[in-house]
XYZ file of C-alpha atoms in Angstrom:
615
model
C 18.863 -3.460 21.358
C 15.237 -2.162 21.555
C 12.850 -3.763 24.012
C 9.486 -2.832 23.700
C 6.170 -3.935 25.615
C 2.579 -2.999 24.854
C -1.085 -4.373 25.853
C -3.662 -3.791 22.986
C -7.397 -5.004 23.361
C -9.028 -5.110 19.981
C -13.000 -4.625 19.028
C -15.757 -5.550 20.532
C -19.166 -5.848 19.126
C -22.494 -7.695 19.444
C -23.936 -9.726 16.108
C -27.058 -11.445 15.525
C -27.967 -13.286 12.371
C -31.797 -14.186 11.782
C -32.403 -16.529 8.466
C -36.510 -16.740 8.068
C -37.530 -19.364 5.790
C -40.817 -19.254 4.072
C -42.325 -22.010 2.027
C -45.608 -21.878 0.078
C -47.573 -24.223 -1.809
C -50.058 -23.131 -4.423
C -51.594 -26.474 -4.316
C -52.662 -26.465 -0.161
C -54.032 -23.216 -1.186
C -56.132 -24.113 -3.294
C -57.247 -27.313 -1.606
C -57.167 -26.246 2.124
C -61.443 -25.989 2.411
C -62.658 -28.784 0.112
C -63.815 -32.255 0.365
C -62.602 -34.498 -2.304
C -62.747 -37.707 -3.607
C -59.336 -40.177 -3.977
C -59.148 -39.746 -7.279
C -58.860 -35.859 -6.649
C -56.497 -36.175 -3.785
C -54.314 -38.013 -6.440
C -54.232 -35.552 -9.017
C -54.150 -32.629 -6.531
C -50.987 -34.318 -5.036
C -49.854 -34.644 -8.492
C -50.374 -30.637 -9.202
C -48.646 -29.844 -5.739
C -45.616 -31.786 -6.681
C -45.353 -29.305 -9.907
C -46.380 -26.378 -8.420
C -45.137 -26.209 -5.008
C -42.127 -23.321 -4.639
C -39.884 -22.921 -1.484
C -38.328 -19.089 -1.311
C -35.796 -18.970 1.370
C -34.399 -15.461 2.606
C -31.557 -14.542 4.643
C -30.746 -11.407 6.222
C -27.300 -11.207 8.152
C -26.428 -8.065 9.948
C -22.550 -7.906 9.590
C -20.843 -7.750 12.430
C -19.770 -4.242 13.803
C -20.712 -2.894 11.043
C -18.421 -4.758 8.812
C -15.828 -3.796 10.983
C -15.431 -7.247 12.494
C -14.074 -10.262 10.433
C -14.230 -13.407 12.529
C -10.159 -15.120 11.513
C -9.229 -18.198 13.311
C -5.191 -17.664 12.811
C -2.623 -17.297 15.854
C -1.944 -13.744 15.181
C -3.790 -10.595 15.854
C -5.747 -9.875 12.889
C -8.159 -6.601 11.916
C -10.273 -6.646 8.709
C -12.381 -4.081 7.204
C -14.611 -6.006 4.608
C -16.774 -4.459 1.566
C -19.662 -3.868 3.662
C -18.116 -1.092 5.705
C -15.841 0.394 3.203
C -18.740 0.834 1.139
C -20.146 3.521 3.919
C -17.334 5.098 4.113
C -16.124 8.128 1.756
C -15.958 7.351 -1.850
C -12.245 9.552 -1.453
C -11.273 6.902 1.287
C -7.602 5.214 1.263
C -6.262 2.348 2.485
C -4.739 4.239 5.162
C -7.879 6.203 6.217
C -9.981 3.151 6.689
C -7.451 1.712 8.757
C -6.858 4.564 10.979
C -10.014 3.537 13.678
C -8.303 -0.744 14.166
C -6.372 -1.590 17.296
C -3.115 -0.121 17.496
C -3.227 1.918 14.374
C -1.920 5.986 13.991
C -2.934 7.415 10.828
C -2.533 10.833 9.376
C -2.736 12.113 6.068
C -2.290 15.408 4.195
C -5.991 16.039 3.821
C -9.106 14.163 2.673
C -8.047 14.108 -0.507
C -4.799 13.277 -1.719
C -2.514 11.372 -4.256
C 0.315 11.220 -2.020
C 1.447 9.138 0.915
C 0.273 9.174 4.362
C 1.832 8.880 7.550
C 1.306 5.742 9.479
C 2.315 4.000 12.662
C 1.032 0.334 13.750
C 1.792 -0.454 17.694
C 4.603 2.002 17.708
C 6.231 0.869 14.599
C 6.564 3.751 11.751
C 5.358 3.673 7.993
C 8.861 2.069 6.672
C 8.988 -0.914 8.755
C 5.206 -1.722 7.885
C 4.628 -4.061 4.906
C 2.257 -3.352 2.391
C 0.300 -5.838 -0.643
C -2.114 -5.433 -2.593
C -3.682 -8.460 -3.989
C -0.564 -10.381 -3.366
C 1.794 -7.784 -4.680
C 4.377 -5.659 -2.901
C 2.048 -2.062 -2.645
C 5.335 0.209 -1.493
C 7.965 1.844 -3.217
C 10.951 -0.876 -2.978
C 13.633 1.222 -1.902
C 12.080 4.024 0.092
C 9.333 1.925 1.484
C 6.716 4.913 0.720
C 3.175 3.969 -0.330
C 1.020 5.504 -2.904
C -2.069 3.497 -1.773
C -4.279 6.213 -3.949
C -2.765 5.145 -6.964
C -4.115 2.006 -5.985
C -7.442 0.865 -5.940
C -10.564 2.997 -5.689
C -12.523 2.713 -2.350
C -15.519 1.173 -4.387
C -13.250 -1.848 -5.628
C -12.361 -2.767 -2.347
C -12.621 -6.068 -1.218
C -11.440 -6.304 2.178
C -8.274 -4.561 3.950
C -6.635 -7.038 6.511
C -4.148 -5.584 9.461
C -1.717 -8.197 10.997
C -0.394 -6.243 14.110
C 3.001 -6.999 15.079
C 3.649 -10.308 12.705
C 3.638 -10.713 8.849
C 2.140 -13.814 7.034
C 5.696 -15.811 6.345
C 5.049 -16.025 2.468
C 3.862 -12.132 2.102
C 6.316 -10.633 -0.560
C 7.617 -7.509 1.312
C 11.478 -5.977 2.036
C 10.349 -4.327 5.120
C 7.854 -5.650 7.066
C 9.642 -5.954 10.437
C 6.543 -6.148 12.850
C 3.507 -5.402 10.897
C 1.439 -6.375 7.277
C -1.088 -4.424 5.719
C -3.029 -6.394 3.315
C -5.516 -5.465 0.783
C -7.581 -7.065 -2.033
C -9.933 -6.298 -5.196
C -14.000 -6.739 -5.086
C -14.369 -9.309 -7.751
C -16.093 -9.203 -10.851
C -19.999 -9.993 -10.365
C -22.005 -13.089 -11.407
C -24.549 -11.059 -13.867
C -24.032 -8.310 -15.474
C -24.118 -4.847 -13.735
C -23.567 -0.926 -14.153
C -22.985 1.346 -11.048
C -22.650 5.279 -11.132
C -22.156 7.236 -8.900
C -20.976 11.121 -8.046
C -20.108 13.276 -4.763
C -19.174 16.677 -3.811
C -18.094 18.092 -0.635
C -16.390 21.260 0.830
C -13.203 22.676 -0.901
C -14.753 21.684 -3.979
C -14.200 18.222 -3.628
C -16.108 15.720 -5.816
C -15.813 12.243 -7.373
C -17.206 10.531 -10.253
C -17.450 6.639 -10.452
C -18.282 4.211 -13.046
C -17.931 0.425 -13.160
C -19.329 -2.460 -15.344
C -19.191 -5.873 -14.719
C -19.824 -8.039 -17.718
C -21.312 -11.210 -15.577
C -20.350 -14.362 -16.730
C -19.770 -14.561 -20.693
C -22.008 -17.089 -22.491
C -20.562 -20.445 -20.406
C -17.042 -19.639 -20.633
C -16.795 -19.502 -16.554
C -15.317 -16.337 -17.328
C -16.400 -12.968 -15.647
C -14.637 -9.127 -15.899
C -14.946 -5.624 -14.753
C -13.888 -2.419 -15.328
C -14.183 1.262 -13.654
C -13.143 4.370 -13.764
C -12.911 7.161 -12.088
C -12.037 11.165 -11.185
C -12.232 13.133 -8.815
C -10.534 16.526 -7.277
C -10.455 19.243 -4.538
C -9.131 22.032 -2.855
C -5.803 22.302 -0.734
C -7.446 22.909 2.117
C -4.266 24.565 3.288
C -3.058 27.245 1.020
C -3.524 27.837 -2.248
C -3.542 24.738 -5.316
C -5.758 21.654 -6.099
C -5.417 17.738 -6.712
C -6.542 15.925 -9.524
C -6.795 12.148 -10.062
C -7.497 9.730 -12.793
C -8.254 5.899 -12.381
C -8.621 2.397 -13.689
C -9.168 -0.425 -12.209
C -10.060 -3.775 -14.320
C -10.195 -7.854 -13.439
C -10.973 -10.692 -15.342
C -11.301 -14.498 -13.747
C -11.521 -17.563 -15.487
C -13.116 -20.742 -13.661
C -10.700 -23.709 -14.892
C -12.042 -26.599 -13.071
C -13.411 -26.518 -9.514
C -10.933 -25.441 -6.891
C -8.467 -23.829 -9.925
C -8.692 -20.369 -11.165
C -6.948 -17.231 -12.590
C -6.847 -13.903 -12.574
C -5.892 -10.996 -14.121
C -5.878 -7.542 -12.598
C -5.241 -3.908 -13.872
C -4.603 -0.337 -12.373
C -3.923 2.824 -13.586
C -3.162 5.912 -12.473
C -2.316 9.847 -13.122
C -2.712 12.266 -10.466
C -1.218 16.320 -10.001
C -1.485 18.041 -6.977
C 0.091 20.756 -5.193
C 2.681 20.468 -2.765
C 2.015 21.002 0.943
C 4.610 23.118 3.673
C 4.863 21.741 6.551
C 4.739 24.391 9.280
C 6.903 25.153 12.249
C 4.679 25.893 15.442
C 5.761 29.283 14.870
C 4.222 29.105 11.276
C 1.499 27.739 12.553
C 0.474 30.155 15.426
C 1.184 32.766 12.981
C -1.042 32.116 10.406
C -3.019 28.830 11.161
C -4.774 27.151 8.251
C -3.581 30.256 6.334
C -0.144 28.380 5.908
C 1.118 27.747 2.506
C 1.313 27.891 -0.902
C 1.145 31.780 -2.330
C -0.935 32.331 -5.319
C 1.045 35.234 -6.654
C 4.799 35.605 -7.597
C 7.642 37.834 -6.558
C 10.835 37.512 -7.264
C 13.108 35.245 -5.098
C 9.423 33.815 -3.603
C 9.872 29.596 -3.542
C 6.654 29.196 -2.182
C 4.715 29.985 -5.549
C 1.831 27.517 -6.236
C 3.257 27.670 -9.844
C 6.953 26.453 -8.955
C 5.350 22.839 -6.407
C 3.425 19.863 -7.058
C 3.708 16.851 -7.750
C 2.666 14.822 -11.195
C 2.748 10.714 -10.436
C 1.049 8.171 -11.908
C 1.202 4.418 -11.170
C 1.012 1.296 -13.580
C 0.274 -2.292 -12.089
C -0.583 -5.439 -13.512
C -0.743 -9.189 -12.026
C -1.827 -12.485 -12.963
C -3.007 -14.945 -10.542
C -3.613 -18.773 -10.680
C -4.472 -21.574 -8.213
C -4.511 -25.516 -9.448
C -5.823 -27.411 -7.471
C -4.231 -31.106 -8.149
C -6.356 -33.840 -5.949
C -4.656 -35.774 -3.389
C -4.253 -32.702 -1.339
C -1.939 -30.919 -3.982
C -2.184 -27.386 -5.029
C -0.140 -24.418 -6.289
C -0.229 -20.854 -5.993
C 1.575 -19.043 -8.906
C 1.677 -15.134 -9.266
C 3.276 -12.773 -11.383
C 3.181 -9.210 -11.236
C 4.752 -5.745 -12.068
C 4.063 -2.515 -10.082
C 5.641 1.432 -11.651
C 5.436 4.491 -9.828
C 6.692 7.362 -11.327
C 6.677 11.001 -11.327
C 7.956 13.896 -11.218
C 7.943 16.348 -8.269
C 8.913 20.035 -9.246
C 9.953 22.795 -5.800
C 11.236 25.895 -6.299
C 14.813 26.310 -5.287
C 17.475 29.396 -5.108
C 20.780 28.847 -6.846
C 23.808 30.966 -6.344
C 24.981 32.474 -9.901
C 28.473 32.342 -8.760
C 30.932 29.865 -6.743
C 28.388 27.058 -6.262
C 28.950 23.007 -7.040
C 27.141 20.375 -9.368
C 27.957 17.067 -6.887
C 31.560 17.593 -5.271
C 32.469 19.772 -7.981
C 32.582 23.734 -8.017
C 31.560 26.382 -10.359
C 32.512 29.922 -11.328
C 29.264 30.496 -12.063
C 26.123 29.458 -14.373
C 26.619 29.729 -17.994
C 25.396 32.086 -19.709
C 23.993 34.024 -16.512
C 23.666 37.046 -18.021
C 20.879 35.892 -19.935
C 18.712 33.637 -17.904
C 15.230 34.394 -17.387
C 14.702 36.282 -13.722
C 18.445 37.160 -13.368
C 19.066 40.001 -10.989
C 22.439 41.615 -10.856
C 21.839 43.145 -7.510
C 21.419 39.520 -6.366
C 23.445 36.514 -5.791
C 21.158 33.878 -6.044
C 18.849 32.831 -8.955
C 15.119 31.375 -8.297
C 14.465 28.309 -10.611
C 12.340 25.132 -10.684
C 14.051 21.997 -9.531
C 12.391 18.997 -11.436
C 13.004 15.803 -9.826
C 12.207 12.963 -12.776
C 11.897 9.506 -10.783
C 10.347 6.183 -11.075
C 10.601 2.884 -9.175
C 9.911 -0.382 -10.919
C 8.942 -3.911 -8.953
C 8.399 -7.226 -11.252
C 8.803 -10.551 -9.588
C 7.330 -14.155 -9.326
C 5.691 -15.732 -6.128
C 5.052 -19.963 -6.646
C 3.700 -21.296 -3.178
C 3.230 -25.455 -3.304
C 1.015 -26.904 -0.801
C 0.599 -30.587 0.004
C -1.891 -31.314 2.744
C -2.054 -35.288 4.477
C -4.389 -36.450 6.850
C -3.338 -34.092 10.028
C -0.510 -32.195 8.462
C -0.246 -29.623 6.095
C 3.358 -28.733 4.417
C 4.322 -25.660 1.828
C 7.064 -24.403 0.142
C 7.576 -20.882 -1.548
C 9.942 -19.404 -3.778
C 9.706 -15.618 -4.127
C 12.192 -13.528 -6.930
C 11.953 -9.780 -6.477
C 13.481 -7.572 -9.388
C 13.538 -3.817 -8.788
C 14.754 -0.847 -10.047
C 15.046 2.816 -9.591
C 16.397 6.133 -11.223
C 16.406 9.563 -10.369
C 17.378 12.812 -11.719
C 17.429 16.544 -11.105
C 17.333 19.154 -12.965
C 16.829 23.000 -12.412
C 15.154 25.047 -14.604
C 15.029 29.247 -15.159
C 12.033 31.096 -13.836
C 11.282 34.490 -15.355
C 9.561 37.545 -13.784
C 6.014 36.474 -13.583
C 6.771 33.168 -12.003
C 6.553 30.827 -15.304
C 9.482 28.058 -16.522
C 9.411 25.124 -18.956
C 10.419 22.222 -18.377
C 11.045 21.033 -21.643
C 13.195 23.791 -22.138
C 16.943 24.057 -21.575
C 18.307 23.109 -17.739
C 20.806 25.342 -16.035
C 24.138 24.294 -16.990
C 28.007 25.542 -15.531
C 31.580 25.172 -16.374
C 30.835 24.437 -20.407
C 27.797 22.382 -20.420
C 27.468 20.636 -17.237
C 24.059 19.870 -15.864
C 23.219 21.387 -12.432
C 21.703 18.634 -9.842
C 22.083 17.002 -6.230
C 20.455 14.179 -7.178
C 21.344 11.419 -10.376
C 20.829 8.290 -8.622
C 20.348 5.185 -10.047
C 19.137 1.640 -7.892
C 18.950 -2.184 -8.737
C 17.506 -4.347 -6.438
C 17.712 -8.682 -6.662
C 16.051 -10.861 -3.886
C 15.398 -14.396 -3.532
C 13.234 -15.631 -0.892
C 12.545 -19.340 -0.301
C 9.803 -20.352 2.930
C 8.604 -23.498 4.199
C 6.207 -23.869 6.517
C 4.544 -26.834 8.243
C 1.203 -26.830 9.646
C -0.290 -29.845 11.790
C -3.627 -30.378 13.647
C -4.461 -32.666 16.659
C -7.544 -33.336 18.735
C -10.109 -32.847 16.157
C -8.410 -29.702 14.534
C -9.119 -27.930 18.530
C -4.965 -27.703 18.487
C -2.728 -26.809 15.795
C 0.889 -26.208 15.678
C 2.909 -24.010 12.943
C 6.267 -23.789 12.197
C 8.113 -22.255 9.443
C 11.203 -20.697 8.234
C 11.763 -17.603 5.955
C 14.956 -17.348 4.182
C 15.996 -13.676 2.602
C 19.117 -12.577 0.509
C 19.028 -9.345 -1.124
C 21.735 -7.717 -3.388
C 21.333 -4.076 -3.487
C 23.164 -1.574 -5.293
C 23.316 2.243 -5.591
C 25.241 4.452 -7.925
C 25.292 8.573 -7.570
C 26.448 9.831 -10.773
C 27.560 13.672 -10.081
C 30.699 15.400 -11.225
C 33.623 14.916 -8.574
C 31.662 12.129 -7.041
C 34.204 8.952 -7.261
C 35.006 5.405 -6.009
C 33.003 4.508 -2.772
C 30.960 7.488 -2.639
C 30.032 6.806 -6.646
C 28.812 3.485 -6.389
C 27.659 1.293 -3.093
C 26.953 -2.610 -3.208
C 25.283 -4.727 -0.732
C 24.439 -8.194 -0.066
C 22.494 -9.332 2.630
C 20.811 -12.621 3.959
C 18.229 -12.818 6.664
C 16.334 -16.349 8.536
C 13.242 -15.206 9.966
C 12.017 -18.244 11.878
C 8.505 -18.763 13.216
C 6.015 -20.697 15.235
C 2.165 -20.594 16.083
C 0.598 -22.200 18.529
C -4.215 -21.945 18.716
C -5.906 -24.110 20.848
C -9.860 -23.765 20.363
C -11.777 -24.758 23.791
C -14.813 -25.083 21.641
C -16.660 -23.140 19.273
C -16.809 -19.729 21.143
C -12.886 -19.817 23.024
C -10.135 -19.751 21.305
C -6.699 -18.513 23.106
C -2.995 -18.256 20.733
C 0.165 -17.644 21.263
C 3.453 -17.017 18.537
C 6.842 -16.419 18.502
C 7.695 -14.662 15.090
C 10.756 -12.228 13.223
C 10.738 -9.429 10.822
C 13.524 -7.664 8.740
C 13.761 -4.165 7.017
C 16.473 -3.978 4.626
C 18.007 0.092 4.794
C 16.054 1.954 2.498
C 17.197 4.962 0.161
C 19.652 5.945 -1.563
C 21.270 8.060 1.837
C 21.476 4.375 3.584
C 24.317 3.546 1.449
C 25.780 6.729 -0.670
C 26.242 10.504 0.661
C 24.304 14.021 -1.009
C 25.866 16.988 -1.755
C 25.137 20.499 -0.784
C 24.838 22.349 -3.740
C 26.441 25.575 -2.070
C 29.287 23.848 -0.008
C 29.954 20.893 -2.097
C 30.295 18.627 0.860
C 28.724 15.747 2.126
C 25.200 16.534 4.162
C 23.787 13.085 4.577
C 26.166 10.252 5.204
C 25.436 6.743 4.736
C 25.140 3.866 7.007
C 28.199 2.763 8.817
C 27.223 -0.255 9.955
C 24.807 -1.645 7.208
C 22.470 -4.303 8.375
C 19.140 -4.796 8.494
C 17.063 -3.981 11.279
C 15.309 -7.371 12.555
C 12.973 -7.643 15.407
C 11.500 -10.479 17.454
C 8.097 -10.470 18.546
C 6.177 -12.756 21.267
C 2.532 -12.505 21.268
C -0.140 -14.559 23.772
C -3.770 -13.648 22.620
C -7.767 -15.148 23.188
C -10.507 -14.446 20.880
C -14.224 -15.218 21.404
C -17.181 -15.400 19.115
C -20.383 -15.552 20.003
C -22.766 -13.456 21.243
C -20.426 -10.680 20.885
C -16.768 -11.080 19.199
C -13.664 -10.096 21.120
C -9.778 -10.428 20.733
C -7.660 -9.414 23.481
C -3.513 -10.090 23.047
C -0.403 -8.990 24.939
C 2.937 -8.498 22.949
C 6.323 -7.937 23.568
C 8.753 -6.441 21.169
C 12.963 -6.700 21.042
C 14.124 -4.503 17.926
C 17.982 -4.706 16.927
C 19.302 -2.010 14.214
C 16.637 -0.071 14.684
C 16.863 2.302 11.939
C 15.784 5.843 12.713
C 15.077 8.509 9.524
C 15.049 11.974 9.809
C 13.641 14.533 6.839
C 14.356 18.038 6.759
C 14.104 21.119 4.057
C 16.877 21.219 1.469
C 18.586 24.561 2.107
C 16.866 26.978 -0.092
C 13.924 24.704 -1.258
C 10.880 23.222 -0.771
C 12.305 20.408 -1.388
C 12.819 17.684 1.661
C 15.759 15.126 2.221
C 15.463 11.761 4.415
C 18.726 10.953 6.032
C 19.071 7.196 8.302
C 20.972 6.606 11.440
C-alpha cells in the first residue's frame, strides 16, 4: 500500500468583461432641430419605426488568457480553451499545452515530434493517466502510450480539459487510476471560411496549414470542415529530421433542437529519426552533440540510416445526442482508433551459437553470403524492423433521465482491441544500406530470426450508473455513482521453443470503482467541494503477462507479473473555487495506491532498441 499526500493551489487571474451597447436612430437624426406640425410628427414616427437600427457589441477579455475555464464540478478541473491554444505554437501538442496547469510535468523529445511524450500529473506517471479525444480512448490500449501528434492539429483544437487526481466515471479509459486528460475538436463554422497559414523556425522547422469550413449547406442544418497539414524539422540532437502529414475533417448535422451528430476524421503519417538517450557520462562528453551519426562504419548501430520510426494513425467516430422531452436523452458513440508503424534500430547479431525465442542456432544461414559479413568478426550488424499496430473499436451509449431535483444515468461501454507485433532483422551491407522488403535473416533451415512475435486481444465491458440530486435551489448537490469493469485480456508470444504458459497468457479481471461528490455554492462567487473517488490500471504490455528472450542467451530477461492485478487507488479531495473579480481554485488531496505498478525501460543488448519490463 501507497499513501500519498499533496497540496496543489491552481491559477489565479483577474477578468473583466465590458459589453457597450450602442443604439442609433436615423429618424432622431434627422428630426432632432426642427419644429413640426402633428401630422409630421406622425409620419416621422412612422419613418423611425422603419428605419431605426440597434448594433450591439461585445468585447470579453478571456480570462487568463484563455487559460482559465470557469467549471462548477466537485473535482479539480484545468482547461485550456481555443483562445489560448490559438497563441501558442502552431507545432504545439496536447502534452505541451498542458505542461504550465497545476500539478502537471511535461517533457518531450523536442519541439517537434511524432512520438510520445513523457508526462506526470500530481506524481502519477504517463501510464496511469487516461487519455480521450473527443470521447474516444486517445492511448495505445495495451501499452498505455499516446501519440497525441497523430491526433489533432493545434489549430483544430477546441479545448483540452485536465481532471487532476479523479476521472469523469463514464470516460472510456483502461488506465486512468488518478488522472483524465480530455480533449476535443473546434467545430465546423457557421459561414463559410478558408484559413492559411505557414511558419518556420530554427532547425528548419516549418508548418503549413489549410482548413475550409463549408458553413452551413443550403438549409440542411448541416455544416463540415476539413484541413490539412505538414510540417518538419531538424533533430535538434544529432543528426536526422521528422516529417508529418495530417487530416483532420468533421461534419454535424442539426436534427431537431437539443439532438445532433457528428462525424469526425483523422489521419496521419509521420517518419522521424530515432533519439539516444544519453548517460550523464554521454552527456558531459559531448552535450547536444549526442546522437545519431551521419556516416557508416562497420559494426556502427548508431547510423541515422539504420533508426526511425514510420507511424501513422487512422481514427474515425460518430457522435449523436437525442434529446427525447420529459427530461430524456441519450448519448450514443461509436468509434475506431489504429496506430501503427514500424520502428527500425540497428542491432548486432552473432553469426554463430545464438537463439530465435528459447531456441538455439548453429549459426545464420547462408552466412557466408550476407551483405556486411566479416569473417574476422563474430557478430553481424543488421536492421531490426519492428512491424506493429494496435487497434481500439468500441461503443459508448450513456441514458440520462433528469426529474424535478434528481438527475439519474446509466452507461454501457464495450471496448474491442487488438494488437500484433513482429520482428524481423534484416542484412546491412558496407555503406550502411538494407531493404526491408528484401529477404530477413533466417537459421537452422528457414527459421525467421526475432525476440518479438506477439500477438494481443483485448474484451471489456463497462456498465456505470450514476445519480445526481440538487437541494436548496441547486446551492447543494450530491453525486453518487458506481463504475463496474471486467476485462479479458490475452497474450500469445509465438517464438520457436516458446511453449505452454510462457506461449500464451489469459486474464480476466473485474474492478467496482465507486464514487461520490459533494459542491455546496455559498452564492454566486464561493463555491467549496469535496469527493471521494477510485481508479484502476489494468497491467499493460505484453512483459506484464508473458517473458522475452535474449537473443544471445536464450533465456528469459523480462518476467511477467506474479501477482496480476490491477493497480487501484483511492483518492479524497476537499477543494473551494471563487469567481469573481479574480478566479481561484485551491484543493487538498490525499492519495492511497495498492499494486502500484512500477516499469522500468532499458537498451536491448546490442541495439538501439529499448524494452519496458513491470514489477
Amino acid at each position: 500500500m501507497k499513501k500519498i499526500l499533496f497540496l496543489t493551489t491552481c491559477c489565479l487571474c483577474f477578468q473583466n468583461v465590458a459589453i457597450p451597447a450602442r443604439a442609433q436612430s436615423s429618424a432622431d437624426q434627422n428630426l432632432s432641430h426642427k419644429k413640426t406640425s402633428g401630422s409630421q410628427k406622425k409620419d416621422a414616427a412612422r419613418s423611425k419605426n422603419r428605419n431605426e437600427t440597434i448594433d450591439v457589441t461585445e468585447r470579453r477579455k478571456v480570462a487568463g488568457g484563455g487559460m482559465m475555464v470557469r467549471h462548477t464540478i466537485a473535482k479539480t478541473v484545468s482547461s485550456l480553451s481555443h483562445n489560448y491554444i490559438e497563441m501558442q505554437s502552431p507545432t504545439s501538442t496536447i502534452e505541451s499545452l498542458i505542461s504550465t496547469l497545476p500539478g502537471v510535468v511535461s517533457a518531450s523529445e523536442g519541439p517537434l515530434t511524432t512520438s510520445f511524450s513523457t508526462l506526470h500529473i500530481r506524481g502519477m506517471a504517463q501510464a496511469e493517466i487516461g487519455v480521450t479525444f473527443e470521447g474516444m480512448p486517445a492511448a495505445n490500449p495495451f501499452t498505455y502510450s499516446t501519440y497525441t501528434p497523430s491526433l489533432v492539429d493545434s489549430q483544430n483544437m477546441g479545448q483540452v480539459n485536465v481532471m487532476q487526481g479523479a476521472v469523469d466515471i463514464n470516460s472510456p479509459t483502461y488506465n486512468a487510476t488518478g488522472a483524465e486528460i480530455s480533449a476535443s475538436i473546434r467545430g465546423p463554422e457557421d459561414h463559410q471560411h478558408v484559413h492559411v497559414a505557414g511558419s518556420g523556425g530554427s532547425y528548419g522547422t516549418n508548418k503549413d496549414f489549410i482548413r475550409y469550413d463549408t458553413g452551413e449547406i443550403g438549409h440542411t442544418g448541416v455544416r463540415a470542415f476539413a484541413s490539412g497539414s505538414y510540417s518538419r524539422g531538424d533533430m535538434w540532437r544529432g543528426v536526422g529530421d521528422i516529417e508529418r502529414w495530417h487530416v483532420d475533417s468533421a461534419l454535424t448535422k442539426q436534427w431537431a433542437p437539443g439532438s445532433d451528430s457528428k462525424v469526425i476524421f483523422g489521419w496521419t503519417k509521420a517518419a522521424q529519426g530515432e533519439w539516444l538517450y544519453p548517460s550523464l557520462a554521454n552527456w558531459k562528453k559531448y552535450g547536444m552533440k549526442y546522437g545519431l551519426d551521419d556516416q557508416y562504419s562497420p559494426g556502427a548501430t548508431h547510423y541515422v540510416g539504420l533508426n526511425g520510426k514510420n507511424t501513422g494513425a487512422v481514427y474515425g467516430t460518430l457522435k449523436n445526442h437525442f434529446s427525447f422531452g420529459n427530461g430524456l436523452s441519450l448519448d450514443a458513440q461509436a468509434y475506431s482508433v489504429e496506430f501503427h508503424g514500424p520502428y527500425y534500430y540497428g542491432a548486432t547479431l552473432p553469426v554463430k551459437n545464438g537463439y530465435v525465442g528459447a531456441q538455439s542456432y548453429n549459426s545464420l544461414d547462408n552466412y557466408q553470403n550476407l551483405p556486411g559479413y566479416d569473417p574476422t568478426n563474430k557478430n553481424l550488424t543488421t536492421a531490426e524492423l519492428s512491424n506493429w499496430y494496435t487497434l481500439s473499436s468500441g461503443l459508448v451509449l450513456t441514458g440520462h433521465w433528469q426529474h424535478k431535483f434528481n438527475t439519474l444515468s446509466l452507461t454501457y461501454w464495450y471496448s474491442y482491441a487488438q494488437e500484433a507485433a513482429q520482428m524481423r532483422f534484416y542484412p546491412v551491407n558496407s555503406k550502411g544500406q538494407w531493404n526491408g522488403n528484401g529477404a530477413a535473416l533466417t537459421a537452422n533451415g528457414g527459421v525467421p530470426l526475432g525476440e518479438d512475435n506477439e500477438n494481443g486481444l483485448q474484451q471489456l465491458n463497462s456498465f456505470a450508473v450514476d445519480d445526481k440530486m440538487s437541494f436548496l435551489n441547486g446551492r447543494l448537490t450530491i453525486d453518487g455513482g458506481i463504475r463496474m469493469a471486467m476485462a479479458n485480456r490475452q497474450y500469445t508470444q509465438d517464438l520457436p521453443g516458446v511453449v505452454g504458459s510462457n506461449y500464451k497468457s489469459i486474464k480476466n479481471v473485474f474492478v467496482p470503482s465507486p464514487q461520490v461528490l459533494i459542491n455546496y455554492n455559498f452564492n454566486s462567487h464561493h463555491q467549496i467541494y469535496a469527493n471521494g473517488t477510485t481508479g484502476y490500471h489494468l497491467p499493460g504490455s505484453l512483459s506484464s503477462q508473458l517473458a522475452s528472450y535474449s537473443r544471445t542467451t536464450g533465456k528469459a530477461q523480462s518476467l511477467p507479473l506474479a501477482d496480476y492485478k490491477p493497480e487501484y487507488m483511492i483518492t479524497e479531495e476537499l477543494g473551494y473555487r471563487y469567481n469573481g473579480l479574480f478566479m481561484a481554485n485551491v484543493a487538498g488531496f490525499h492519495y492511497n495506491v495498492t499494486n502500484h505498478q512500477i516499469s522500468a525501460q532499458s537498451y536491448v543488448e546490442g541495439s538501439t532498441s529499448t524494452r519496458i519490463s513491470h514489477t
